[in-house]
XYZ file of C-alpha atoms in Angstrom:
581
model
C 5.680 -15.194 -18.406
C 4.673 -12.997 -15.613
C 2.724 -15.852 -14.052
C 5.880 -18.046 -14.301
C 8.145 -15.538 -12.460
C 5.506 -14.588 -9.842
C 5.366 -18.514 -9.235
C 9.038 -19.073 -9.015
C 9.381 -15.486 -6.941
C 6.523 -17.321 -4.068
C 8.822 -20.709 -4.170
C 12.151 -18.522 -3.507
C 10.158 -16.636 -0.583
C 9.258 -20.234 0.828
C 12.764 -21.664 0.401
C 14.085 -18.498 2.336
C 11.399 -18.752 4.867
C 12.869 -22.147 4.825
C 16.212 -21.114 5.796
C 15.186 -18.807 8.440
C 15.633 -15.945 6.050
C 13.223 -13.116 5.476
C 13.028 -10.110 2.757
C 14.292 -6.908 4.257
C 13.933 -3.485 2.970
C 17.468 -3.233 2.369
C 18.070 -6.560 0.071
C 19.207 -6.249 -3.092
C 16.212 -7.221 -5.462
C 16.605 -7.707 -9.238
C 15.047 -5.495 -11.854
C 11.347 -6.820 -12.814
C 11.798 -9.901 -15.426
C 11.182 -9.356 -19.580
C 7.436 -9.691 -20.435
C 5.085 -8.536 -22.955
C 3.144 -5.621 -23.023
C -0.062 -7.302 -22.554
C 1.543 -8.822 -19.358
C 3.053 -5.633 -17.933
C -0.480 -4.354 -18.367
C -2.283 -7.078 -16.449
C 0.748 -6.771 -13.813
C 0.386 -2.603 -13.844
C -2.981 -3.023 -12.956
C -2.654 -5.577 -9.912
C 0.454 -3.462 -8.339
C -1.687 0.044 -8.498
C -4.414 -2.438 -6.938
C -2.158 -3.649 -4.650
C -0.795 -0.262 -2.948
C -4.547 1.011 -2.354
C -5.111 -2.547 -0.637
C -2.002 -2.200 1.499
C -2.725 1.225 2.384
C -6.372 0.094 3.215
C -8.009 2.283 0.589
C -9.558 -0.858 -1.231
C -12.219 0.485 -1.642
C -11.785 3.963 -1.104
C -13.143 5.518 2.068
C -16.337 7.935 1.478
C -14.973 11.003 0.554
C -16.107 13.894 3.313
C -16.622 17.248 2.824
C -13.096 19.236 3.192
C -14.354 22.150 4.981
C -11.203 23.681 4.064
C -10.092 27.164 5.779
C -7.118 29.175 3.776
C -6.041 32.034 5.838
C -3.199 34.733 6.893
C -2.223 35.176 3.240
C 1.080 37.050 3.040
C 2.192 38.823 -0.260
C 5.503 38.640 -1.336
C 7.827 39.826 -4.767
C 5.927 37.381 -7.202
C 3.795 35.239 -4.737
C 1.694 34.818 -1.922
C 1.726 31.998 0.679
C -1.235 31.180 3.161
C -2.139 28.659 5.612
C -4.159 25.977 5.227
C -5.803 22.972 7.231
C -8.701 20.746 5.722
C -10.258 17.306 6.950
C -9.075 14.247 5.007
C -11.550 12.528 7.743
C -13.853 14.062 9.939
C -11.776 15.461 12.558
C -8.447 14.744 10.866
C -6.528 17.399 9.697
C -4.362 18.164 6.622
C -1.840 20.995 7.342
C 0.356 23.084 5.326
C 0.872 26.315 3.094
C -0.520 27.509 0.076
C 1.788 29.413 -2.852
C 0.154 31.098 -5.513
C 1.286 32.950 -8.596
C 0.419 36.585 -8.892
C -2.782 37.125 -11.316
C -5.878 35.119 -11.470
C -4.644 31.510 -13.258
C -5.814 29.001 -13.710
C -2.377 27.937 -13.238
C -0.804 24.332 -13.331
C -0.222 23.174 -9.763
C 2.036 20.984 -7.664
C 1.870 18.838 -4.318
C 4.889 18.887 -2.534
C 5.839 16.446 0.149
C 8.900 16.331 2.380
C 11.208 14.052 4.009
C 12.179 13.131 7.454
C 14.312 16.376 8.030
C 13.892 18.046 11.456
C 11.451 20.468 9.997
C 9.326 18.728 7.592
C 8.331 20.970 5.164
C 9.724 24.069 6.571
C 13.467 22.548 6.372
C 15.512 24.918 4.527
C 19.466 24.766 4.195
C 22.035 23.865 1.350
C 20.785 20.158 1.485
C 17.274 20.967 0.913
C 14.919 23.728 0.974
C 11.057 23.364 0.855
C 10.114 26.428 1.124
C 12.727 27.252 -1.372
C 11.383 24.666 -4.220
C 7.553 26.375 -3.360
C 8.599 30.024 -3.596
C 10.247 29.268 -7.074
C 7.785 27.226 -8.611
C 5.413 29.789 -7.942
C 7.150 32.684 -9.257
C 7.358 30.395 -12.267
C 3.632 29.841 -12.382
C 3.007 27.202 -10.653
C 0.347 26.998 -7.676
C 2.048 24.538 -4.847
C 0.557 23.139 -1.651
C 3.128 21.905 0.225
C 1.690 19.265 3.475
C 2.561 17.743 6.528
C 3.558 14.426 7.178
C 1.943 12.657 9.606
C 3.454 14.045 13.057
C 5.322 16.901 12.173
C 4.862 20.831 12.200
C 1.181 21.270 12.651
C 0.303 17.537 11.869
C 0.269 16.435 15.214
C -3.122 14.640 16.333
C -1.277 11.323 15.990
C 2.905 10.829 16.127
C 4.877 9.632 13.246
C 5.037 6.256 15.187
C 1.367 5.688 14.321
C -0.131 2.241 14.181
C -0.359 -1.222 15.740
C -1.576 -4.395 15.107
C -5.174 -3.960 15.448
C -4.919 -0.864 13.053
C -2.849 -3.072 10.644
C -5.735 -5.778 10.625
C -8.215 -3.180 9.609
C -6.098 -1.563 7.131
C -4.977 1.419 9.175
C -1.836 2.586 8.843
C 0.828 5.624 8.818
C 1.453 4.991 5.288
C -2.096 4.482 4.378
C -2.953 7.785 6.236
C -0.212 9.549 4.340
C -2.077 8.045 1.277
C -4.856 9.180 2.015
C -3.976 12.896 2.518
C -2.443 13.332 -0.708
C -5.379 11.965 -2.104
C -7.519 14.293 -0.329
C -4.868 16.871 -1.222
C -4.956 16.843 -4.713
C -8.929 17.152 -4.239
C -8.224 20.354 -2.454
C -6.475 21.671 -5.364
C -8.863 20.832 -7.493
C -11.384 22.842 -5.385
C -9.461 26.014 -6.038
C -10.683 28.230 -8.806
C -7.243 29.240 -9.728
C -5.875 25.537 -10.670
C -6.173 24.110 -13.900
C -7.710 20.716 -13.815
C -5.467 18.088 -15.719
C -2.530 19.899 -14.776
C -1.261 18.818 -11.548
C 2.528 17.376 -10.528
C 3.766 16.259 -7.545
C 7.563 15.999 -6.257
C 8.714 15.106 -2.904
C 12.475 13.874 -1.441
C 13.259 10.526 0.324
C 10.148 9.721 1.957
C 8.406 12.468 0.410
C 9.439 10.864 -2.985
C 7.819 7.768 -1.801
C 4.861 9.293 -1.393
C 5.080 11.242 -4.609
C 5.388 7.648 -6.541
C 2.793 5.720 -4.419
C -0.046 8.632 -5.799
C 1.052 8.844 -8.747
C 0.804 4.973 -9.241
C -2.693 5.039 -7.686
C -4.201 8.459 -8.925
C -4.149 9.210 -12.509
C -4.741 12.969 -11.653
C -0.776 13.204 -11.096
C -0.143 14.712 -14.628
C 3.823 14.759 -14.074
C 5.785 12.930 -11.267
C 9.565 13.802 -9.817
C 10.310 11.376 -6.887
C 13.691 12.581 -5.508
C 16.669 10.501 -4.164
C 14.145 7.239 -3.479
C 13.416 4.981 -6.264
C 16.291 1.811 -5.589
C 16.512 -1.303 -5.747
C 18.485 -1.822 -2.808
C 16.354 0.302 -0.205
C 12.890 0.174 -0.444
C 12.695 3.116 2.406
C 13.338 3.238 5.923
C 10.615 4.364 7.911
C 7.258 3.415 8.726
C 5.406 5.933 6.961
C 6.814 3.954 3.665
C 6.430 0.588 4.964
C 2.693 -0.110 4.481
C 1.470 -3.568 5.343
C 2.403 -6.323 3.182
C 3.093 -3.729 0.167
C 6.305 -5.570 -0.992
C 5.541 -8.525 -0.460
C 5.996 -9.392 -4.176
C 7.251 -6.039 -5.661
C 9.694 -3.455 -5.621
C 9.460 0.496 -5.696
C 10.839 -0.028 -9.401
C 7.481 -2.122 -10.239
C 5.477 0.536 -8.754
C 7.034 3.750 -9.960
C 6.853 2.408 -13.583
C 2.951 1.948 -13.075
C 2.770 5.505 -13.173
C 3.398 5.035 -17.309
C 2.216 6.632 -19.432
C 2.408 10.475 -17.455
C 5.847 11.548 -17.484
C 8.317 11.029 -14.822
C 11.721 12.364 -13.647
C 14.165 10.098 -11.692
C 16.263 12.252 -9.585
C 19.347 10.500 -8.318
C 22.505 11.108 -5.998
C 25.707 9.951 -6.126
C 26.109 9.861 -1.904
C 22.710 7.369 -1.026
C 20.643 4.496 -2.132
C 19.868 6.105 -5.683
C 23.676 6.136 -6.673
C 23.018 3.277 -9.582
C 20.117 4.844 -10.795
C 21.296 5.258 -14.323
C 22.789 2.521 -14.393
C 20.156 -0.407 -13.182
C 16.666 1.271 -11.691
C 16.398 3.893 -14.863
C 16.817 1.256 -17.301
C 14.345 -1.122 -15.581
C 11.578 1.354 -15.336
C 12.073 2.767 -19.022
C 11.880 -0.932 -20.277
C 8.527 -0.778 -18.591
C 7.868 2.426 -19.845
C 8.522 1.264 -23.296
C 5.985 -1.651 -22.978
C 3.430 1.066 -22.441
C 4.467 3.135 -25.286
C 5.915 5.884 -23.399
C 9.436 5.256 -23.350
C 10.491 8.923 -23.900
C 8.384 10.168 -21.102
C 10.577 8.792 -18.383
C 14.074 10.515 -17.935
C 16.696 9.939 -15.044
C 19.484 12.508 -13.716
C 22.080 12.296 -11.105
C 23.933 14.605 -9.015
C 27.123 14.198 -7.280
C 25.684 15.119 -3.673
C 24.824 13.339 -0.290
C 20.985 12.840 0.263
C 19.201 16.064 -0.782
C 16.623 18.391 -2.697
C 19.323 20.771 -3.274
C 19.580 23.401 -6.104
C 20.437 21.355 -8.895
C 17.882 18.771 -8.250
C 15.151 21.579 -7.886
C 16.462 22.814 -10.982
C 16.176 19.665 -12.645
C 12.411 19.502 -11.355
C 11.428 22.833 -12.402
C 12.131 22.063 -15.923
C 10.236 18.973 -16.115
C 7.576 20.178 -14.667
C 7.798 23.383 -17.303
C 7.745 21.059 -19.992
C 4.323 18.590 -19.187
C 2.738 21.189 -17.150
C 3.389 24.717 -18.724
C 3.980 23.075 -22.426
C 7.622 24.230 -22.395
C 10.270 22.940 -24.447
C 11.804 19.456 -23.944
C 15.161 21.228 -23.006
C 13.631 24.294 -21.062
C 15.781 25.212 -18.073
C 14.429 27.298 -15.032
C 17.407 28.649 -13.137
C 16.316 29.111 -9.421
C 16.314 32.705 -8.425
C 17.451 33.735 -4.964
C 14.463 33.746 -2.157
C 14.259 34.265 1.180
C 11.687 31.957 3.643
C 9.334 33.441 5.962
C 10.063 32.887 9.404
C 8.772 29.357 10.770
C 6.369 31.096 13.121
C 4.559 32.956 9.848
C 4.243 29.483 8.236
C 2.986 27.620 11.223
C -0.489 26.730 10.572
C -1.209 26.436 14.552
C 1.052 28.471 15.791
C -0.471 30.636 18.781
C -3.421 29.007 17.409
C -5.601 26.001 18.729
C -6.199 22.823 17.121
C -10.062 23.051 15.712
C -12.657 21.517 17.892
C -13.599 18.133 17.337
C -10.022 17.116 16.487
C -9.206 13.436 17.154
C -7.052 11.718 19.177
C -5.259 8.627 18.056
C -7.626 6.431 19.725
C -10.316 8.265 18.399
C -8.889 8.039 14.802
C -8.796 4.373 15.183
C -12.379 4.144 16.717
C -14.125 6.053 13.492
C -11.828 4.388 10.912
C -13.016 0.838 12.210
C -16.118 1.865 12.630
C -16.172 3.139 8.897
C -14.780 0.111 7.433
C -17.306 -2.145 9.066
C -19.982 -0.152 7.723
C -18.850 0.097 4.443
C -18.003 -3.673 4.004
C -21.911 -4.042 3.919
C -22.047 -1.926 1.071
C -18.855 -3.172 -1.128
C -19.445 -5.253 -4.032
C -17.873 -8.504 -3.669
C -15.684 -8.401 -6.198
C -13.556 -5.980 -4.587
C -13.727 -7.456 -1.063
C -12.519 -10.606 -3.377
C -9.677 -8.159 -4.653
C -8.823 -7.001 -1.277
C -8.671 -10.374 0.526
C -6.589 -11.618 -2.182
C -4.071 -8.786 -1.991
C -4.069 -9.363 1.963
C -3.162 -13.116 1.293
C -0.786 -11.816 -1.322
C -2.268 -13.538 -4.477
C -2.336 -12.572 -8.048
C -5.976 -13.453 -9.208
C -5.856 -16.482 -11.368
C -6.215 -16.302 -14.947
C -7.019 -19.847 -15.697
C -9.779 -22.063 -14.125
C -9.513 -22.684 -9.884
C -9.270 -26.305 -9.269
C -11.747 -28.082 -6.822
C -14.248 -30.404 -8.985
C -12.261 -32.817 -11.260
C -13.947 -33.702 -14.438
C -12.497 -37.477 -14.467
C -13.209 -39.844 -11.822
C -11.335 -37.928 -9.009
C -8.765 -39.838 -7.014
C -10.230 -39.716 -3.371
C -7.935 -37.824 -1.704
C -7.855 -35.269 1.343
C -5.572 -32.654 2.034
C -5.120 -32.552 6.210
C -3.844 -30.276 8.949
C -4.131 -29.683 12.535
C -6.211 -33.367 12.379
C -6.952 -35.562 15.518
C -5.553 -39.254 15.266
C -9.416 -40.079 15.282
C -10.465 -38.053 12.506
C -7.464 -38.952 10.284
C -8.258 -42.823 11.115
C -12.135 -42.790 10.224
C -10.700 -40.879 6.744
C -8.587 -43.910 6.168
C -10.777 -46.115 6.949
C -13.595 -45.108 4.499
C -10.833 -45.347 2.002
C -9.626 -41.702 1.453
C -5.554 -41.097 0.780
C -4.543 -38.483 3.215
C -2.119 -35.781 2.277
C -0.329 -33.648 5.044
C 0.395 -29.789 4.437
C 3.872 -29.435 4.556
C 3.892 -26.291 6.872
C 7.184 -23.801 6.236
C 8.701 -23.507 9.747
C 8.129 -20.177 10.862
C 11.452 -18.507 12.773
C 9.048 -15.867 15.007
C 12.420 -14.674 17.008
C 14.303 -13.971 13.544
C 10.972 -12.441 12.017
C 10.819 -10.048 15.132
C 14.305 -8.688 14.244
C 13.299 -7.811 10.867
C 12.365 -4.412 10.712
C 9.001 -3.699 8.951
C 8.390 -7.069 8.605
C 4.930 -7.300 7.539
C 5.774 -4.969 4.351
C 8.266 -7.745 2.546
C 6.977 -11.189 4.380
C 3.989 -13.158 5.343
C 2.864 -13.451 9.017
C 2.946 -16.937 10.562
C -0.894 -17.098 9.693
C -0.497 -15.902 6.174
C 2.269 -18.270 5.755
C -0.137 -21.452 6.994
C -2.619 -19.858 4.191
C 0.034 -20.027 1.227
C 1.163 -23.385 1.912
C -2.213 -24.969 2.464
C -2.892 -23.231 -1.095
C 0.476 -24.753 -2.360
C -1.275 -28.280 -1.041
C -4.468 -27.529 -2.828
C -3.105 -26.935 -6.187
C -0.661 -29.829 -6.129
C -3.425 -32.253 -5.326
C -6.231 -30.914 -7.983
C -9.981 -32.044 -6.925
C -8.880 -32.782 -3.605
C -11.210 -32.362 0.000
C -9.799 -30.342 2.684
C -10.385 -31.159 6.456
C -8.376 -29.129 9.136
C -8.688 -28.219 12.739
C -7.098 -25.552 14.914
C -5.442 -22.378 13.972
C -4.739 -24.567 10.792
C -8.653 -24.564 9.856
C -8.654 -20.772 9.791
C -5.973 -20.835 7.652
C -7.996 -23.360 5.732
C -10.720 -21.409 5.458
C -8.561 -18.385 3.701
C -7.000 -20.581 1.643
C -10.384 -21.899 0.223
C -10.779 -18.650 -1.568
C -7.665 -18.492 -3.492
C -8.246 -22.424 -4.264
C -11.372 -23.561 -3.919
C -11.343 -27.857 -3.023
C -13.883 -29.847 -3.666
C -15.110 -29.641 -0.102
C -13.640 -28.134 3.004
C -14.717 -29.613 6.906
C -13.062 -27.136 9.110
C -12.898 -27.550 13.041
C -11.883 -23.753 13.847
C -12.323 -24.871 17.883
C -14.467 -21.977 18.968
C -12.834 -18.717 17.045
C -15.533 -16.063 16.760
C -15.130 -13.248 13.592
C -16.722 -10.483 16.206
C -13.906 -10.112 18.108
C -10.630 -8.497 16.730
C -8.895 -10.119 19.583
C -9.385 -13.750 18.354
C -7.850 -12.402 15.231
C -4.535 -11.257 16.446
C -4.302 -14.182 18.646
C -4.922 -17.033 16.070
C -5.384 -15.698 12.655
C -3.496 -11.980 12.715
C -2.950 -11.271 8.992
C -3.055 -7.114 8.322
C -5.603 -5.743 5.820
C -7.786 -9.292 6.798
C -10.696 -7.694 8.543
C -10.729 -4.619 6.390
C -11.378 -7.212 3.549
C -14.076 -8.802 5.142
C -12.076 -11.723 6.795
C -13.114 -14.990 6.902
C -17.166 -13.552 5.490
C -15.438 -12.729 2.325
C -13.297 -16.099 1.781
C -16.358 -18.310 2.464
C -18.658 -16.218 -0.339
C -15.560 -16.896 -2.231
C -14.739 -20.712 -1.585
C -18.480 -21.108 -4.173
C -20.514 -23.283 -1.495
C -17.627 -25.601 -0.632
C -17.145 -24.528 3.040
C -18.562 -26.465 6.038
C -17.378 -24.865 9.411
C -17.532 -26.510 12.855
C -17.010 -25.859 16.210
C -17.612 -22.139 15.821
C -17.789 -19.566 18.399
C -21.880 -18.160 19.291
C -21.251 -14.804 16.753
C -19.003 -16.464 13.957
C -20.341 -15.510 10.805
C -19.473 -16.540 7.269
C -22.389 -16.093 5.299
C -21.369 -18.274 2.347
C -20.425 -21.442 3.960
C -22.685 -24.217 6.580
C -21.798 -23.173 9.990
C -22.474 -24.972 13.234
C -21.473 -24.729 17.114
C -20.856 -27.960 17.759
C -18.090 -29.798 16.607
C -18.601 -32.589 14.237
C -17.905 -36.549 14.937
C -15.264 -38.349 13.031
C -17.898 -40.259 11.198
C -19.768 -36.850 10.140
C -16.627 -35.421 8.848
C -16.434 -38.507 6.734
C -20.258 -38.532 5.426
C -19.585 -34.798 4.228
C -16.260 -35.795 2.516
C -17.591 -38.980 0.748
C -20.981 -36.649 -0.290
C -18.500 -34.219 -2.165
C -16.685 -37.512 -4.055
C -20.607 -38.462 -5.005
C -21.447 -40.713 -2.489
C -18.199 -43.502 -2.730
């Protein structure tokens, strides 16, 4: 059932592209289709892996020492609050406040993420109070770490607009960095002697709600999750930090959130924003998937008459949920919020009247450190992990049936073609081969440029070429493949998904050592992070012949030569692949 739905989804996506339409963050998406428990278990595993790959975290970067600094602790009625910073990457700092109950513990903990408010984690008013929920949780017996979104308050090394096409190639994005910061924040909480392992919840509103369900999806150390005013089928998230490249090519927030099962999930919604249909639409969809995981009783939803918020009603619903699942309170437990007075902003800001630590990276420095580290890590990453990352970058799930390529009976002499010169096509026809040109989907670059967060929901032009070639290969099992130019580059990637009998590809001087070549001719987010054409050549199972390659072209699983092959040489290679006939 699921394989059918994914295939239909790909066809619908291609049809929309043909019509000049693209997916957007405000489209109305259907709930996940009915499926078996086994199908959902496989799909959920893929979705979790896809979140990590979209964030540039497949494989996870090496965890370097946090070097945490906790200082300026202030004592109040029933709790203390301190300033904190630590390094999620060497020279890149996570900042925030640590709230602690009275006593020695160990206590359960809550990681608190904020939305896109003017004052970030320090926003305080009738609609939302970041300090208020932290104070209240601490008084109720929870350790709380309230951390900054990148570019907010004390997190000022890079702006909240960080990133670009080169960064995306290498899996570096604003949203991916925030997810990594959240993973390292769990590491920080677990390092504290007064925090109880196995009892860490997470909550956040709006963009912080997106952070909450993304982290809970990929890190099972989140014992209970409460994303507020975010899980919707008609608005997936409006900020760059919520739209990781490639994340929602074939999934939605509802499906991502459901992968948290069987861990407890409370969906808090409001009548005055895009979660206004939660009780009727999104919650039943999530609950159906939770039921497949045998955990229907571990997901609940509430809705309040309010505009976009994390107000007192929403906070009190969260308190009861955390008490139930992290403190063993009864299912109907209520934790009313007592009055509170947040500290003045200067008393909570980490770097108020204090310089940034020595060695703090700039945006350019962060990009350089990330790319250097990713390139080094590739050499030690198992082939299976790189292959999975490449499939995610290209927007394909792993096939459960055997791939095509070599027919068991007498094969038809078919060559799938793309971008070939007339002389090569004529030589192949003269040798008795039937040519099957790839039907490429028209790509409206002007329309694409007008779609916000385009790469989160749609394939790039190069990515669409890959998908079209994969479709052509699947339509001609046992065929050979011949291509040239940019089509040949896409074909090299397509062979990783659907290996042909043989592929003979003129890459037009492309050099895998130059990011500029990828940006100009083969731009697909996450491609370099996954090992690009090197990984693809290994996945092609020795069926790849690349010619007219750049001086430093690297594809260890392929036969590579610098000179362009003559038409007769191409025919000879294809003929040998068909048994010399």
